[in-house]
Amino acid sequence: MENLNITTKICGVKLNNPTVLASGILGVTASSLIKVAKKGAGAVTTKSIGLKERKGSRGPILLEFRGGLINAVGLSNPGIEESLKEINLFKSKSKIPIIASIFAPTKKEFGQVAKKVSEAGPDFIEVNISCPNVESEFGKPFAKDIKLAAKVTEEVKKNTKIPVIVKLSPNVDDIKSLALAVESAGADCISAINTVGPGMIIDIKTAKPVLSNKVGGVSGPAIKPIAVRCIFDIYEAVKIPIIGIGGILTGQDAIEMIMAGASAIGIGSAVYYRGIDVFKKICQEIRKFMKENNYENLEQMIGKAHG
Amino acid sequence: MNKLDRPITLPIEDIIEEAQDIKSFVFRHKFNAKPGQFILLWIPNVNEKPFGVSYQDKEKFMITVCKVGKATEVLHKMKKGDLVGIRGPYGTNFELEGKNIVLVGGGYGTAPLFFLANQTKKRNVNVDFIIGAKSEKFLIFRDKIRKLKIKLHITTDDGTCGEKCFTTDVLEKLLNQKKIDIVYGCGPELMLKKLVDICKVKNIPSQISLERYIKCGMGICGQCCVDPLGLRMCKEGPVISGKVACKIFEFGKYKRDASGKKINI
Ligand SMILES: Cc1cc2nc3c(=O)[nH]c(=O)nc-3n(C[C@H](O)[C@H](O)[C@H](O)COP(=O)(O)OP(=O)(O)OC[C@H]3O[C@@H](n4cnc5c(N)ncnc54)[C@H](O)[C@@H]3O)c2cc1C
Ligand SMILES: Cc1cc2nc3c(=O)[nH]c(=O)nc-3n(C[C@H](O)[C@H](O)[C@H](O)COP(=O)(O)O)c2cc1C
Ligand code: FES
């Protein structure tokens, strides 16, 4: 089974396996990312990085419900200078590709963060234009406006030579047009989906929303069918590779996403459901499926659900 | 349900003034925490913060909270019957090992160790409990510990009660006097560092509770990870062995705040 080829390629960068740690999960420090890399991830993504330090929302910031998780971390990060040190440290200790996720409140600042983060030489920059948790502060996510999404993509591309992944939101009317617009604006890759919603959980004894931010993004098993549909649609619209994220817990889930059109798959909430070993587990399950169904490599399965 | 990852709302059953700025809050709820584990306490409209369980029986459990900032201040103003949310228990726990043990509690760190001390009642274990505080008025649990009929040693920085020295000074003396199998510590980080160093020199196992900034408690957000091992203090901690603590190079040096920025200890 070990000789089955589960390597994949994104914009010329080789991943030992298709599992990618999604942004915002165990991505605050290099130490934590190194641990995830050692546990078998094919690539890791940092927590989204902004120009200035942010403490994020007050607690509770993450809750479980029957079917998934809901979070409103509030884009906490130590600011660009501290984040650069963590990326550099990761690169000095691990050979696994690292994706630097960035966010900003304006198009111009997206450019500045992209330029600055490039100094640390991550393998990719992922542009988070799709966080649904900071709407009250930042206004609606850029991903909700096709023209703005394209402009942000252009601005980031102007400021870096590193391959750019644009992370899309499922909370839009027409994800195909959105994907096409960011591809035309120069995106090298698309990742999708960010969290769904926002959603809300109310405590009925106190009659109060539980998340301090009141609303939060929904992730985990509940959102998988939405994520699979989004990847399916995006695959039809664009030629650039796709990282499929959303509700993937098992190797079967991963293959479903790959068949919808993903070249790699993001793992977030599954760390909660199956532990940090989830990367290895998913790879084993992918191999098992491939063996039982006579696949030799991932390429044979990418986009297979089309046509 | 064994574990809760979203708060259940409970009224505060009782409030006990333990010392200046330190109060215990009792809840009527069958909880299954182990000593050293913590809960996340949700104060509606305010915040959610981690606290160690300090007592537990078949129908009640208790936390003991020191007033240090916004959330703890609000909690200290709350009254019996007020509603708060509880989730957990989270993290690793102290494991009772050996026949002759020492517990070292600094400040509110005495609280989770009292829970551990309670569990020695049923077993044949010799316990020395060292508690310390800046001054007598901040000392907690003296009477509760005495009732357990275990040896209590008290230290204060200003000598207003017990010996005028640090808890770790008494620990060193005890380790020189008799055979001790294991040392447990909870309290200020510099005290814990000293404790671990002393035990390392004497080749005695230790277990300590290391506090890091907790956000999710569920092992997801990564806020509580320590350098360079990447261990999550909400999952693989807060209770760690002295051996592991020695491999954590930030231990006793720095920790991270809510943004992830390093701050010196
Ligand atoms: C595993 C664990 C167990 C704890 N057990 C107890 C206990 O039994 N009794 C007790 O009084 N305190 C305990 N604490 C500390 C307690 O969580 C903080 O005192 C409390 O969060 C302060 O909140 P605040 O809003 O009042 O203060 P703030 O003004 O927000 O902060 C004051 C200081 O408290 C600490 N702190 C604040 N927020 C957090 C957080 N989310 N996670 C960790 N530390 C924080 C920081 O060092 C900060 O500088 C424990 C902490 C941890 C990590
Ligand atoms: C606690 C938490 C924090 C997150 N933070 C970020 C973030 O900072 N940036 C980002 O682009 N996505 C963030 N996400 C979204 C995830 O990267 C992912 O897109 C989403 O959770 C769906 O995948 P999953 O179902 O596998 O979790 C976060 C998700 C969670 C659960
Ligand atoms: S507090 Fe979120 S991972 Fe530990």
XYZ file of C-alpha atoms and ligand atoms in Angstrom:
660
model
C 0.000 0.000 0.000
C 2.943 2.285 0.720
C 3.891 2.405 -2.973
C 0.595 4.079 -3.875
C 1.352 7.603 -4.951
C -0.516 10.177 -2.911
C 1.771 13.109 -3.649
C 0.225 16.138 -5.262
C 1.404 19.385 -6.818
C 0.138 22.927 -6.348
C 1.675 25.562 -8.638
C 4.807 23.452 -9.034
C 5.255 22.904 -5.292
C 5.248 19.234 -4.362
C 3.257 18.030 -1.351
C 4.101 14.591 0.092
C 0.414 14.052 0.602
C -2.722 16.118 -0.079
C -3.562 17.036 3.549
C -3.050 20.711 4.355
C -3.525 22.194 7.819
C -6.220 24.884 7.342
C -5.690 28.434 8.549
C -6.631 29.253 12.129
C -6.086 25.761 13.465
C -2.929 25.258 15.566
C -1.268 27.957 13.484
C -0.250 30.622 16.010
C 3.359 29.533 16.518
C 6.127 27.821 14.575
C 6.405 25.176 17.314
C 2.815 24.173 16.811
C 3.121 24.133 12.994
C 6.287 22.019 13.246
C 4.410 19.547 15.417
C 1.603 19.316 12.848
C 4.180 18.811 10.078
C 5.763 15.992 12.092
C 2.322 14.458 12.530
C 2.099 14.025 8.769
C 0.510 17.105 7.178
C 1.497 17.621 3.524
C 1.576 21.401 4.066
C 0.660 23.801 6.855
C -1.085 27.175 6.909
C -0.442 29.896 9.477
C -3.260 31.577 11.351
C -4.234 34.647 9.310
C -1.654 37.390 9.762
C -2.393 41.118 9.752
C -0.241 44.201 9.847
C -0.895 45.026 13.483
C -1.285 43.032 16.652
C -4.870 42.034 17.502
C -6.072 40.303 20.631
C -9.225 38.979 18.954
C -12.658 38.506 20.493
C -13.363 37.858 24.137
C -14.428 34.306 25.031
C -16.225 32.126 24.238
C -14.616 32.018 20.796
C -15.298 28.392 19.853
C -18.220 26.098 20.600
C -19.386 22.676 19.549
C -22.873 21.878 18.375
C -24.394 18.670 17.039
C -22.779 18.547 13.605
C -19.868 20.911 13.836
C -18.093 23.838 15.395
C -18.785 27.539 15.417
C -16.000 30.070 15.955
C -15.384 33.768 16.252
C -11.720 34.045 17.150
C -11.647 37.546 15.712
C -8.424 37.363 13.673
C -6.107 37.552 16.669
C -2.452 37.672 15.680
C 0.760 39.177 17.051
C 1.302 41.474 14.065
C 3.503 41.081 11.029
C 6.958 41.378 12.632
C 6.367 38.610 15.195
C 4.665 36.472 12.552
C 7.670 36.767 10.224
C 9.871 35.340 12.977
C 7.563 32.361 13.379
C 7.558 31.637 9.612
C 11.351 31.909 9.492
C 11.659 29.572 12.449
C 9.334 27.048 10.805
C 11.340 27.161 7.594
C 14.585 26.564 9.447
C 13.182 23.422 11.110
C 10.844 21.833 8.555
C 10.923 21.054 4.851
C 7.127 20.841 4.562
C 5.640 23.704 2.490
C 4.188 26.565 4.516
C 1.306 28.797 3.448
C 1.200 32.268 5.000
C -2.423 33.323 5.409
C -2.983 37.079 5.403
C -5.894 39.426 6.046
C -6.392 43.190 5.966
C -9.218 45.691 6.289
C -8.399 47.490 3.010
C -7.105 46.623 -0.437
C -4.006 48.752 0.099
C -3.148 47.072 3.371
C -3.523 43.635 1.740
C -0.711 44.717 -0.570
C 1.436 45.885 2.330
C 0.979 42.658 4.304
C 1.687 40.556 1.203
C 4.890 42.456 0.519
C 6.051 42.209 4.100
C 5.193 38.538 4.571
C 7.089 37.687 1.374
C 10.310 38.630 3.193
C 10.049 35.362 5.143
C 9.699 33.410 1.891
C 6.674 31.201 2.569
C 5.864 28.732 -0.224
C 2.469 30.356 -0.766
C 0.508 33.364 0.343
C -3.151 32.677 1.073
C -5.386 35.724 0.872
C -8.181 35.467 3.431
C -10.946 37.608 1.975
C -13.627 35.425 3.458
C -13.670 35.610 7.257
C -17.312 36.008 8.315
C -16.542 36.839 11.960
C -15.402 40.428 11.792
C -18.184 41.917 9.714
C -19.254 44.361 12.416
C -15.720 45.731 12.470
C -14.412 45.289 8.902
C -17.636 45.486 6.918
C -18.650 42.645 4.654
C -15.877 40.308 3.511
C -14.220 41.195 0.183
C -15.188 37.765 -1.112
C -18.811 38.925 -1.169
C -18.078 41.515 -3.833
C -16.686 40.004 -7.029
C -15.029 43.230 -8.226
C -13.405 43.931 -4.872
C -12.192 40.345 -4.602
C -10.494 40.706 -7.988
C -8.949 44.042 -7.011
C -7.526 42.627 -3.783
C -6.082 39.710 -5.747
C -4.428 42.107 -8.207
C -3.016 44.214 -5.395
C -1.506 41.181 -3.657
C -0.055 39.872 -6.929
C 1.558 43.264 -7.555
C 3.333 43.045 -4.223
C 4.763 39.532 -4.306
C 6.406 36.949 -6.523
C 5.257 34.087 -4.322
C 2.316 31.991 -5.626
C -0.971 33.424 -4.394
C -3.906 31.371 -3.146
C -7.203 33.230 -2.778
C -9.511 31.798 -0.124
C -13.162 32.012 -1.057
C -16.298 32.196 0.996
C -19.269 29.876 0.474
C -21.560 32.678 1.591
C -22.012 34.137 -1.898
C -24.627 33.851 -4.632
C -22.355 32.851 -7.459
C -19.098 31.179 -6.486
C -18.281 30.356 -10.137
C -18.101 34.003 -11.144
C -16.135 34.826 -8.018
C -13.603 32.078 -8.770
C -13.306 33.174 -12.373
C -12.791 36.797 -11.336
C -9.910 36.038 -8.963
C -8.350 33.709 -11.535
C -8.500 36.467 -14.148
C -6.990 38.860 -11.603
C -3.944 36.610 -11.342
C -4.646 34.123 -8.535
C -2.421 31.051 -8.837
C -4.679 28.816 -6.783
C -8.033 28.889 -5.004
C -8.785 27.535 -1.576
C -12.375 27.068 -0.464
C -14.301 27.110 1.659
C -13.942 29.382 4.633
C -16.554 28.962 7.346
C -20.272 29.063 6.555
C -22.706 31.588 7.901
C -22.265 33.335 10.153
C -24.346 31.299 12.576
C -25.450 31.753 16.164
C -25.975 29.716 19.308
C -28.279 31.020 22.036
C -28.213 29.843 25.625
C -31.881 29.469 26.545
C -31.447 29.853 30.301
C -29.785 33.254 30.100
C -31.440 33.999 26.741
C -28.129 35.240 25.368
C -25.987 34.394 22.344
C -23.048 32.396 23.721
C -20.215 33.527 21.446
C -18.998 36.877 22.732
C -19.110 38.067 19.118
C -22.709 36.764 19.039
C -22.171 35.286 15.547
C -19.480 32.954 14.259
C -18.386 30.895 11.282
C -19.634 27.313 11.065
C -17.200 24.495 10.250
C -16.959 20.725 10.563
C -19.110 17.833 9.281
C -22.245 19.981 8.863
C -20.677 22.056 6.086
C -19.152 19.264 3.998
C -21.916 19.013 1.390
C -21.747 22.782 0.877
C -17.970 22.632 0.527
C -18.107 19.745 -1.960
C -20.639 21.624 -4.090
C -18.490 24.771 -4.024
C -15.391 22.863 -5.162
C -17.445 21.159 -7.864
C -18.611 24.569 -9.144
C -15.189 26.215 -8.895
C -13.566 23.324 -10.789
C -15.941 23.933 -13.677
C -15.152 27.641 -13.722
C -11.343 27.796 -13.477
C -8.127 26.098 -14.617
C -5.970 26.899 -11.560
C -5.616 24.241 -8.833
C -8.033 24.112 -5.901
C -7.463 23.313 -2.235
C -10.765 21.865 -1.016
C -11.615 22.674 2.592
C -14.695 22.118 4.721
C -15.880 19.299 6.924
C -13.279 16.740 5.896
C -12.899 14.162 8.660
C -11.912 10.976 6.849
C -10.077 9.690 3.806
C -13.465 9.097 2.161
C -14.383 12.740 2.725
C -11.048 13.761 1.239
C -11.592 11.646 -1.860
C -15.076 13.103 -2.297
C -13.480 16.553 -2.307
C -10.750 15.431 -4.706
C -13.333 13.970 -7.071
C -15.181 17.295 -6.953
C -11.961 18.858 -8.244
C -9.533 19.536 -5.389
C -5.796 18.920 -5.876
C -5.235 19.098 -2.123
C -7.528 19.188 0.885
C -7.619 21.399 3.962
C -8.045 19.960 7.439
C -9.403 22.148 10.224
C -12.143 20.980 12.553
C -11.079 17.348 12.100
C -8.205 18.059 14.491
C -10.905 18.408 17.145
C -12.785 15.273 16.146
C -9.833 12.949 15.507
C -6.771 14.528 17.140
C -3.512 15.801 15.649
C -2.877 12.364 14.136
C -5.756 13.007 11.754
C -3.340 13.783 8.879
C -1.763 10.337 9.016
C -5.133 8.682 9.501
C -6.645 10.401 6.471
C -3.635 9.464 4.315
C -3.956 5.823 5.355
C -7.650 5.880 4.546
C -6.975 7.454 1.143
C -4.422 4.746 0.373
C -6.803 2.017 1.453
C -9.534 3.365 -0.819
C -7.105 3.675 -3.738
C -5.911 0.110 -3.296
C -9.419 -1.301 -3.064
C -10.569 0.670 -6.076
C -7.504 0.315 -8.262
C -6.282 3.881 -8.320
C -2.530 4.402 -8.581
C -2.291 8.123 -7.996
C -4.361 11.096 -6.936
C -4.413 12.600 -10.399
C -6.697 9.814 -11.602
C -9.285 10.978 -9.078
C -9.038 14.765 -9.301
C -12.271 16.094 -10.811
C -13.541 12.599 -11.561
C -17.096 13.530 -10.531
C -17.373 15.773 -13.591
C -18.581 14.610 -16.949
C -22.437 13.501 29.232
C -18.759 13.120 30.018
C -17.463 16.285 28.540
C -19.077 19.513 27.495
C -17.714 21.657 24.709
C -20.374 24.274 25.042
C -21.404 25.773 28.338
C -24.260 24.500 30.430
C -25.708 27.261 32.513
C -25.748 26.847 36.279
C -26.661 29.110 39.177
C -23.916 29.858 41.676
C -24.918 27.677 44.630
C -22.608 29.212 47.202
C -19.810 31.764 47.502
C -17.059 31.433 50.104
C -14.667 34.267 50.975
C -11.330 32.493 51.269
C -8.948 35.414 51.669
C -8.498 38.948 50.442
C -9.379 38.977 46.729
C -9.942 35.212 46.677
C -13.387 33.594 46.644
C -14.651 30.096 45.989
C -17.740 29.470 43.891
C -19.730 26.280 44.415
C -21.988 24.676 41.810
C -24.527 21.911 42.276
C -23.655 19.659 39.387
C -22.207 16.177 39.082
C -18.908 16.878 37.436
C -16.191 14.374 36.683
C -13.033 16.439 36.772
C -9.745 15.129 38.073
C -7.382 17.237 40.209
C -5.438 19.666 38.010
C -8.063 19.795 35.263
C -9.778 23.081 34.547
C -13.143 24.401 33.422
C -13.970 27.293 31.148
C -16.280 29.641 32.994
C -18.541 31.803 30.870
C -19.708 35.044 32.423
C -22.472 36.189 30.057
C -21.681 39.499 28.326
C -18.202 39.546 29.873
C -15.802 36.764 28.921
C -14.908 33.117 29.299
C -11.868 32.180 31.406
C -10.111 29.042 32.681
C -10.154 28.004 36.355
C -8.930 24.848 38.073
C -11.400 22.712 39.987
C -10.630 22.979 43.715
C -13.172 20.586 45.171
C -15.607 17.974 43.909
C -17.980 15.435 45.410
C -20.939 13.439 44.112
C -23.212 16.447 43.725
C -21.083 19.589 43.851
C -17.894 21.091 42.562
C -16.021 24.269 43.332
C -13.572 26.702 41.772
C -11.451 29.206 43.656
C -10.834 32.505 41.955
C -8.366 35.301 42.596
C -9.423 38.780 41.483
C -6.816 39.963 38.971
C -8.658 41.716 36.132
C -11.923 42.445 34.401
C -13.580 39.017 34.305
C -12.548 37.953 37.795
C -13.666 41.316 39.154
C -17.138 40.838 37.672
C -17.253 37.291 39.027
C -16.356 38.523 42.505
C -19.335 40.887 42.371
C -21.772 38.115 41.428
C -24.250 36.714 43.951
C -25.693 33.356 44.867
C -28.188 32.312 42.213
C -26.551 34.285 39.396
C -26.131 32.255 36.223
C -22.788 31.382 34.646
C -21.773 28.848 32.009
C -19.477 25.905 32.654
C -17.700 23.705 30.148
C -15.054 21.049 30.521
C -13.317 19.450 32.278
C -10.251 20.176 30.177
C -6.633 19.145 30.128
C -4.381 16.702 31.925
C -4.482 15.998 35.656
C -2.178 15.299 38.583
C -1.598 11.556 38.952
C -1.184 10.238 42.485
C 1.987 8.187 42.648
C 4.132 6.964 45.530
C 3.681 6.821 49.288
C 5.423 10.001 50.394
C 4.401 13.089 48.531
C 4.795 16.841 48.821
C 2.292 19.388 47.512
C 3.529 22.933 46.904
C 0.878 25.608 46.355
C 1.583 29.281 45.770
C -1.284 31.796 45.881
C -4.464 30.432 44.294
C -2.340 27.486 43.117
C -3.137 25.879 46.464
C -6.716 25.327 45.255
C -6.265 22.526 42.663
C -3.758 20.816 44.977
C -6.362 20.785 47.740
C -8.546 18.726 45.389
C -5.597 16.344 44.986
C -4.985 16.261 48.754
C -8.611 15.249 49.256
C -8.030 12.165 47.145
C -5.221 10.978 49.397
C -7.753 10.495 52.225
C -8.820 7.088 51.007
C -5.274 5.995 50.379
C -2.349 5.292 52.593
C -0.209 8.251 51.559
C 1.970 10.568 53.658
C 1.368 14.118 52.563
C 3.317 17.297 53.296
C 1.373 20.307 52.002
C 3.370 23.530 51.690
C 1.296 26.644 51.045
C 2.572 30.149 50.521
C 1.371 33.671 49.867
C 2.691 37.215 49.967
C 1.038 37.839 53.299
C -1.288 36.134 55.778
C -4.343 37.884 54.375
C -3.859 36.150 51.018
C -3.440 32.616 52.432
C -6.193 30.186 51.460
C -7.440 26.805 52.658
C -5.495 26.600 55.950
C -8.458 25.164 57.863
C -9.633 22.963 55.019
C -6.186 21.371 54.794
C -5.880 20.946 58.579
C -9.162 19.012 58.566
C -7.584 16.489 56.217
C -5.076 15.731 58.991
C -2.040 16.093 56.774
C 1.155 17.988 57.556
C 0.732 21.652 56.703
C 3.657 24.046 56.226
C 2.950 27.738 55.808
C 5.208 30.413 54.335
C 4.640 34.123 53.714
C 6.916 36.613 51.985
C 6.502 39.074 54.855
C 6.467 36.616 57.748
C 2.935 37.484 58.885
C 2.136 33.782 59.095
C 4.294 30.661 59.200
C 7.882 30.925 58.082
C 9.177 34.020 56.344
C 10.584 32.330 53.274
C 9.485 30.812 49.971
C 7.569 27.569 49.610
C 10.498 26.129 47.696
C 12.824 26.780 50.675
C 10.625 24.504 52.803
C 10.548 21.987 49.959
C 14.342 21.842 49.879
C 14.462 21.277 53.627
C 11.916 18.461 53.430
C 13.761 16.776 50.590
C 16.944 16.876 52.681
C 15.176 15.444 55.730
C 13.247 12.501 54.355
C 12.551 10.271 51.448
C 10.016 11.823 49.102
C 8.653 9.964 46.063
C 7.123 12.837 44.134
C 6.461 16.574 44.324
C 3.352 18.352 42.953
C 3.307 22.079 42.233
C 0.808 24.739 41.283
C 1.366 28.469 41.543
C 3.424 31.325 40.117
C 5.650 30.221 37.268
C 8.915 31.260 38.873
C 8.038 29.161 41.913
C 7.339 26.214 39.618
C 10.648 26.725 37.819
C 12.479 26.638 41.134
C 10.534 23.541 42.170
C 11.381 21.695 38.971
C 15.052 22.690 39.234
C 15.274 21.484 42.833
C 13.606 18.169 42.000
C 15.851 17.698 38.984
C 19.004 18.086 41.092
C 17.638 15.619 43.663
C 16.390 13.294 40.950
C 12.842 13.279 42.299
C 9.869 13.194 39.915
C 7.573 16.194 39.851
C 4.301 17.262 38.264
C 3.369 20.895 37.810
C 0.493 22.878 36.349
C 1.657 25.311 33.666
C -0.777 28.097 32.770
C -0.845 29.459 29.262
C -3.372 31.716 27.544
C -6.449 29.579 26.959
C -9.009 30.465 24.310
C -10.806 27.385 23.026
C -9.780 24.681 25.509
C -10.507 22.216 22.725
C -7.061 21.838 21.210
C -7.915 23.746 18.045
C -6.944 27.410 18.197
C -3.256 26.877 19.025
C -3.085 29.822 21.406
C -1.792 27.757 24.332
C 1.106 25.982 22.544
C 4.558 26.108 24.160
C 7.993 26.382 22.554
C 9.647 24.353 21.193
C 7.519 21.215 21.584
C 4.252 22.710 20.364
C 2.395 20.975 23.197
C -1.056 22.431 23.830
C -1.441 23.380 27.460
C -5.214 22.868 27.204
C -4.747 19.258 26.017
C -1.277 17.907 26.746
C -1.238 20.262 29.770
C -1.766 22.101 32.038
C -0.309 19.351 34.229
C 3.040 18.197 32.881
C 5.915 16.266 34.400
C 9.052 18.063 35.524
C 10.868 16.140 32.778
C 8.674 17.648 30.076
C 8.858 21.081 31.721
C 12.655 20.966 31.377
C 12.263 20.560 27.615
C 9.966 23.575 27.324
C 12.423 26.416 26.893
C 9.867 29.162 27.437
C 9.101 27.738 30.906
C 10.042 30.414 33.440
C 11.047 32.827 30.645
C 8.092 33.949 28.550
C 4.510 33.169 27.587
C 2.122 34.430 24.928
C -0.792 36.812 25.366
C -4.176 36.806 23.616
C -2.615 38.009 20.341
C 0.187 35.457 20.397
C 2.839 38.037 21.280
C 5.552 36.915 23.679
C 5.617 38.503 27.113
C 8.363 38.005 29.654
C 7.633 36.240 32.911
C -5.229 26.008 33.332
C -5.479 27.273 34.110
C -6.030 27.182 35.372
C -6.284 28.342 36.112
N -6.823 28.211 37.354
C -7.108 29.301 38.087
C -7.700 29.172 39.376
O -7.969 28.084 39.865
N -7.948 30.314 40.051
C -7.657 31.557 39.548
O -7.921 32.542 40.224
N -7.091 31.692 38.325
C -6.810 30.604 37.584
N -6.233 30.744 36.336
C -5.924 32.092 35.846
C -7.191 32.754 35.351
O -7.607 32.133 34.147
C -6.940 34.251 35.080
O -6.619 34.865 36.283
C -8.173 34.911 34.497
O -8.362 34.459 33.188
C -8.030 36.418 34.511
O -9.074 37.034 33.781
P -9.398 38.577 34.012
O -10.317 39.034 32.947
O -9.864 38.781 35.413
O -7.986 39.273 33.922
P -7.214 39.919 32.685
O -7.075 41.354 32.971
O -7.844 39.492 31.395
O -5.810 39.201 32.792
C -4.985 39.174 33.946
C -3.980 38.065 33.775
O -4.648 36.797 33.812
C -4.112 35.898 32.858
N -5.154 35.521 31.895
C -6.122 36.329 31.370
N -6.887 35.647 30.502
C -6.404 34.401 30.461
C -6.772 33.234 29.735
N -7.790 33.224 28.872
N -6.040 32.112 29.915
C -4.997 32.095 30.802
N -4.608 33.172 31.508
C -5.308 34.304 31.353
C -2.980 36.618 32.192
O -1.779 36.282 32.854
C -3.276 38.062 32.413
O -2.139 38.842 32.439
C -5.954 29.609 35.576
C -5.406 29.696 34.309
C -5.154 28.552 33.569
C -4.548 28.659 32.223
C -11.129 28.049 15.279
C -11.048 28.367 13.820
C -10.271 29.458 13.405
C -10.180 29.786 12.060
N -9.393 30.841 11.674
C -9.219 31.112 10.359
C -8.324 32.131 9.932
O -7.668 32.811 10.745
N -8.193 32.344 8.587
C -8.872 31.613 7.645
O -8.692 31.834 6.470
N -9.725 30.629 8.032
C -9.915 30.359 9.355
N -10.764 29.342 9.735
C -11.493 28.573 8.699
C -10.775 27.271 8.353
O -9.497 27.517 7.808
C -11.601 26.422 7.379
O -11.736 27.137 6.184
C -12.983 26.069 7.905
O -12.918 25.778 9.282
C -13.625 24.888 7.178
O -12.844 23.720 7.324
P -13.120 22.548 8.433
O -14.561 22.187 8.327
O -12.173 21.459 8.092
O -12.816 23.169 9.752
C -10.883 29.015 11.095
C -11.654 27.922 11.516
C -11.748 27.584 12.860
C -12.586 26.402 13.275
S -6.673 26.947 24.044
Fe -7.096 26.589 21.969
S -5.661 25.024 21.517
Fe -5.442 25.263 23.642
